[in-house]
Amino acid sequence: MASSSSLWLLALAFLPGSCASLALGHLDPPAPVPLVIWHGMGVFGLPRCPGESSHICDLIRKTLNAGAYKKAIQERLVQAEYWHDPIKEDIYRNHSIFLADINQERGVNESYKKNLMALKKFVMVKFLNDSIVDPVDSEWFGFYRSGQAKETIPLQESTLYTQDRLGLKAMDNAGQLVFLALEGDHLQLSEAWFYAHIIPFLE
């Protein structure tokens, strides 16, 4: 049976926005605990209309991008907190109030790194037919190669990993990172799959 603290963290990992930031920034666990599912490197596309899929979707993406980093929108729209423009990385880093901070892209907050590395296992689940998250690779901390929005790179090729700004490289070397994938759309997983692949990490 999973502990109460493990179940709390599991529930938290499914929540958007500053809840996750609160966990990394302020949680000081008495012992290593598991965390499951994280919205890695952000999104740069619309649900069921990824920008690289059509000219119309790309046009809508660029239109939305024009206002995504305005202070009022960042503070009031959770989706904007996850918006990551790979073409204008400087604007993203300077004006993203959540994602750029939690992913250590403006500086290193040692408490974020310390608390993440305290996890026994960091389990990331990629939904292979996800029509909500764009790019899907961000569910494994991959993202678009900087300067364009077509080609993605895996976590291991990112600056976040090579500079180990969040501790993910050290965790990977220690066998703490777990990459799972399953067929299906966003968060569409069966109870049987959940019990077979997720619950063991919480026991």
Short mmCIF file of C-alpha atoms in Angstrom, two decimals:
data_model
loop_
_atom_site.label_atom_id
_atom_site.label_comp_id
_atom_site.label_asym_id
_atom_site.label_seq_id
_atom_site.Cartn_x
_atom_site.Cartn_y
_atom_site.Cartn_z
CA MET A 1 0.00 0.00 0.00
CA ALA A 2 1.34 3.44 -0.90
CA SER A 3 2.11 5.83 1.94
CA SER A 4 0.00 8.94 2.47
CA SER A 5 2.89 11.20 1.50
CA SER A 6 3.43 9.23 -1.73
CA LEU A 7 -0.24 9.48 -2.66
CA TRP A 8 -0.23 13.21 -1.93
CA LEU A 9 2.72 13.71 -4.25
CA LEU A 10 1.11 11.58 -6.93
CA ALA A 11 -2.03 13.70 -6.81
CA LEU A 12 0.06 16.87 -6.84
CA ALA A 13 1.96 15.74 -9.91
CA PHE A 14 -1.26 15.76 -11.93
CA LEU A 15 -2.05 19.35 -10.96
CA PRO A 16 -1.02 22.31 -13.14
CA GLY A 17 0.56 25.60 -12.28
CA SER A 18 2.19 26.74 -9.10
CA CYS A 19 1.19 23.64 -7.11
CA ALA A 20 4.19 21.82 -8.58
CA SER A 21 6.42 24.81 -7.91
CA LEU A 22 5.27 24.77 -4.30
CA ALA A 23 6.25 21.13 -4.00
CA LEU A 24 9.77 21.61 -5.31
CA GLY A 25 10.38 24.91 -3.58
CA HIS A 26 9.00 24.19 -0.13
CA LEU A 27 8.60 20.46 0.41
CA ASP A 28 11.30 19.09 2.67
CA PRO A 29 10.58 15.37 2.82
CA PRO A 30 11.83 13.41 5.86
CA ALA A 31 12.75 10.50 3.59
CA PRO A 32 13.03 9.91 -0.17
CA VAL A 33 9.59 9.76 -1.79
CA PRO A 34 8.44 9.11 -5.38
CA LEU A 35 6.96 11.67 -7.74
CA VAL A 36 5.09 10.60 -10.85
CA ILE A 37 4.40 12.58 -14.06
CA TRP A 38 5.73 16.07 -14.70
CA HIS A 39 4.98 18.60 -17.42
CA GLY A 40 8.63 18.81 -18.47
CA MET A 41 9.79 21.50 -20.86
CA GLY A 42 6.48 23.19 -21.61
CA VAL A 43 4.22 23.40 -24.64
CA PHE A 44 4.30 25.33 -27.90
CA GLY A 45 1.07 24.37 -29.60
CA LEU A 46 -2.68 24.10 -29.20
CA PRO A 47 -4.62 21.05 -28.01
CA ARG A 48 -5.44 18.89 -31.05
CA CYS A 49 -3.79 21.44 -33.33
CA PRO A 50 0.01 21.20 -33.02
CA GLY A 51 1.74 24.04 -34.83
CA GLU A 52 3.85 21.83 -37.08
CA SER A 53 0.79 19.91 -38.34
CA SER A 54 -0.67 22.60 -40.60
CA HIS A 55 -0.29 26.19 -41.77
CA ILE A 56 -3.50 27.19 -39.93
CA CYS A 57 -2.35 25.72 -36.63
CA ASP A 58 1.03 27.38 -36.97
CA LEU A 59 -0.64 30.75 -37.66
CA ILE A 60 -2.85 30.39 -34.58
CA ARG A 61 0.19 29.40 -32.51
CA LYS A 62 2.08 32.51 -33.62
CA THR A 63 -0.93 34.71 -32.86
CA LEU A 64 -1.27 33.33 -29.35
CA ASN A 65 2.45 33.60 -28.85
CA ALA A 66 2.24 37.36 -29.31
CA GLY A 67 0.42 37.76 -25.99
CA ALA A 68 1.52 34.71 -24.00
CA TYR A 69 4.23 36.51 -22.04
CA LYS A 70 2.27 39.61 -21.07
CA LYS A 71 2.31 39.93 -17.28
CA ALA A 72 -1.49 39.94 -16.90
CA ILE A 73 -1.87 36.78 -19.01
CA GLN A 74 0.97 34.96 -17.24
CA GLU A 75 -0.63 35.72 -13.86
CA ARG A 76 -4.19 34.75 -14.82
CA LEU A 77 -3.93 31.91 -17.35
CA VAL A 78 -2.41 28.63 -16.22
CA GLN A 79 -1.79 27.49 -19.79
CA ALA A 80 0.38 30.57 -20.37
CA GLU A 81 2.62 29.48 -17.49
CA TYR A 82 3.56 26.40 -19.55
CA TRP A 83 4.03 28.27 -22.85
CA HIS A 84 7.61 27.87 -24.08
CA ASP A 85 8.61 29.66 -27.29
CA PRO A 86 11.72 27.90 -28.68
CA ILE A 87 12.20 30.58 -31.33
CA LYS A 88 12.37 33.51 -28.90
CA GLU A 89 14.09 31.86 -25.96
CA ASP A 90 15.20 35.17 -24.44
CA ILE A 91 11.62 36.45 -24.19
CA TYR A 92 10.50 33.15 -22.71
CA ARG A 93 13.25 33.13 -20.08
CA ASN A 94 12.66 36.76 -19.10
CA HIS A 95 8.87 36.73 -18.95
CA SER A 96 7.72 33.19 -18.07
CA ILE A 97 6.72 33.44 -14.41
CA PHE A 98 6.51 29.68 -13.79
CA LEU A 99 8.15 27.32 -16.26
CA ALA A 100 11.42 29.18 -16.82
CA ASP A 101 11.78 29.47 -13.05
CA ILE A 102 10.95 25.87 -12.10
CA ASN A 103 13.18 24.52 -14.90
CA GLN A 104 16.10 26.68 -13.70
CA GLU A 105 16.43 28.60 -16.97
CA ARG A 106 17.06 31.99 -15.33
CA GLY A 107 19.26 30.80 -12.51
CA VAL A 108 19.70 27.88 -10.15
CA ASN A 109 17.49 27.61 -7.08
CA GLU A 110 19.30 25.03 -5.00
CA SER A 111 16.14 24.09 -3.06
CA TYR A 112 14.41 23.00 -6.30
CA LYS A 113 17.40 20.86 -7.22
CA LYS A 114 17.85 19.42 -3.74
CA ASN A 115 14.19 18.46 -3.35
CA LEU A 116 13.93 16.91 -6.81
CA MET A 117 17.08 14.86 -6.27
CA ALA A 118 15.65 13.59 -2.97
CA LEU A 119 13.14 11.50 -4.93
CA LYS A 120 13.73 7.77 -5.02
CA LYS A 121 12.45 7.60 -8.59
CA PHE A 122 11.35 10.31 -11.01
CA VAL A 123 8.85 8.58 -13.31
CA MET A 124 7.90 10.33 -16.56
CA VAL A 125 5.04 9.00 -18.66
CA LYS A 126 4.73 9.81 -22.36
CA PHE A 127 1.32 9.35 -24.02
CA LEU A 128 2.33 8.43 -27.56
CA ASN A 129 -0.89 9.69 -29.16
CA ASP A 130 -1.19 12.81 -27.03
CA SER A 131 -3.18 15.50 -28.83
CA ILE A 132 -3.01 18.01 -25.96
CA VAL A 133 0.71 18.40 -25.24
CA ASP A 134 2.87 19.78 -28.07
CA PRO A 135 5.53 18.55 -28.46
CA VAL A 136 4.79 15.14 -26.98
CA ASP A 137 8.51 14.69 -26.28
CA SER A 138 8.23 17.33 -23.55
CA GLU A 139 6.58 14.66 -21.39
CA TRP A 140 10.04 13.10 -21.21
CA PHE A 141 11.69 16.52 -20.82
CA GLY A 142 12.55 16.72 -24.50
CA PHE A 143 11.71 19.85 -26.46
CA TYR A 144 12.24 21.68 -29.74
CA ARG A 145 15.82 22.45 -30.64
CA SER A 146 16.35 26.12 -29.85
CA GLY A 147 15.64 28.55 -32.68
CA GLN A 148 12.98 26.52 -34.51
CA ALA A 149 9.77 24.58 -33.88
CA LYS A 150 10.10 21.47 -36.05
CA GLU A 151 12.89 19.25 -34.73
CA THR A 152 12.85 18.00 -31.16
CA ILE A 153 15.78 16.85 -29.06
CA PRO A 154 15.74 14.45 -26.09
CA LEU A 155 16.40 15.50 -22.52
CA GLN A 156 19.98 14.22 -22.71
CA GLU A 157 20.86 16.79 -25.41
CA SER A 158 19.35 19.77 -23.60
CA THR A 159 21.27 22.44 -21.68
CA LEU A 160 19.13 21.63 -18.65
CA TYR A 161 20.69 18.15 -18.67
CA THR A 162 24.25 18.83 -19.85
CA GLN A 163 24.69 21.62 -17.27
CA ASP A 164 22.68 19.59 -14.75
CA ARG A 165 20.80 22.66 -13.62
CA LEU A 166 17.97 20.64 -12.06
CA GLY A 167 19.91 17.53 -11.07
CA LEU A 168 18.42 15.35 -13.81
CA LYS A 169 21.80 14.24 -15.18
CA ALA A 170 22.97 13.10 -11.76
CA MET A 171 19.63 11.37 -11.19
CA ASP A 172 19.88 9.65 -14.58
CA ASN A 173 23.38 8.40 -13.80
CA ALA A 174 22.11 7.09 -10.46
CA GLY A 175 19.22 5.23 -12.09
CA GLN A 176 16.58 7.52 -10.57
CA LEU A 177 14.93 8.52 -13.86
CA VAL A 178 12.29 6.21 -15.32
CA PHE A 179 10.85 6.79 -18.81
CA LEU A 180 7.53 5.05 -19.51
CA ALA A 181 5.42 5.25 -22.65
CA LEU A 182 2.01 3.98 -23.61
CA GLU A 183 -0.37 4.23 -26.53
CA GLY A 184 -3.24 6.62 -25.99
CA ASP A 185 -4.24 10.27 -25.76
CA HIS A 186 -3.56 12.70 -22.93
CA LEU A 187 -3.79 10.97 -19.51
CA GLN A 188 -5.73 8.09 -21.09
CA LEU A 189 -4.44 5.15 -19.10
CA SER A 190 -6.27 2.12 -17.85
CA GLU A 191 -6.60 1.17 -14.21
CA ALA A 192 -4.72 -2.04 -14.95
CA TRP A 193 -1.79 -0.13 -16.51
CA PHE A 194 -1.74 2.30 -13.59
CA TYR A 195 -1.58 -0.47 -11.01
CA ALA A 196 1.01 -2.41 -12.99
CA HIS A 197 3.38 0.47 -13.80
CA ILE A 198 2.81 3.30 -11.32
CA ILE A 199 1.75 1.85 -7.97
CA PRO A 200 4.98 -0.17 -7.56
CA PHE A 201 6.90 3.13 -7.33
CA LEU A 202 4.68 4.28 -4.50
CA GLU A 203 5.08 1.20 -2.31
#
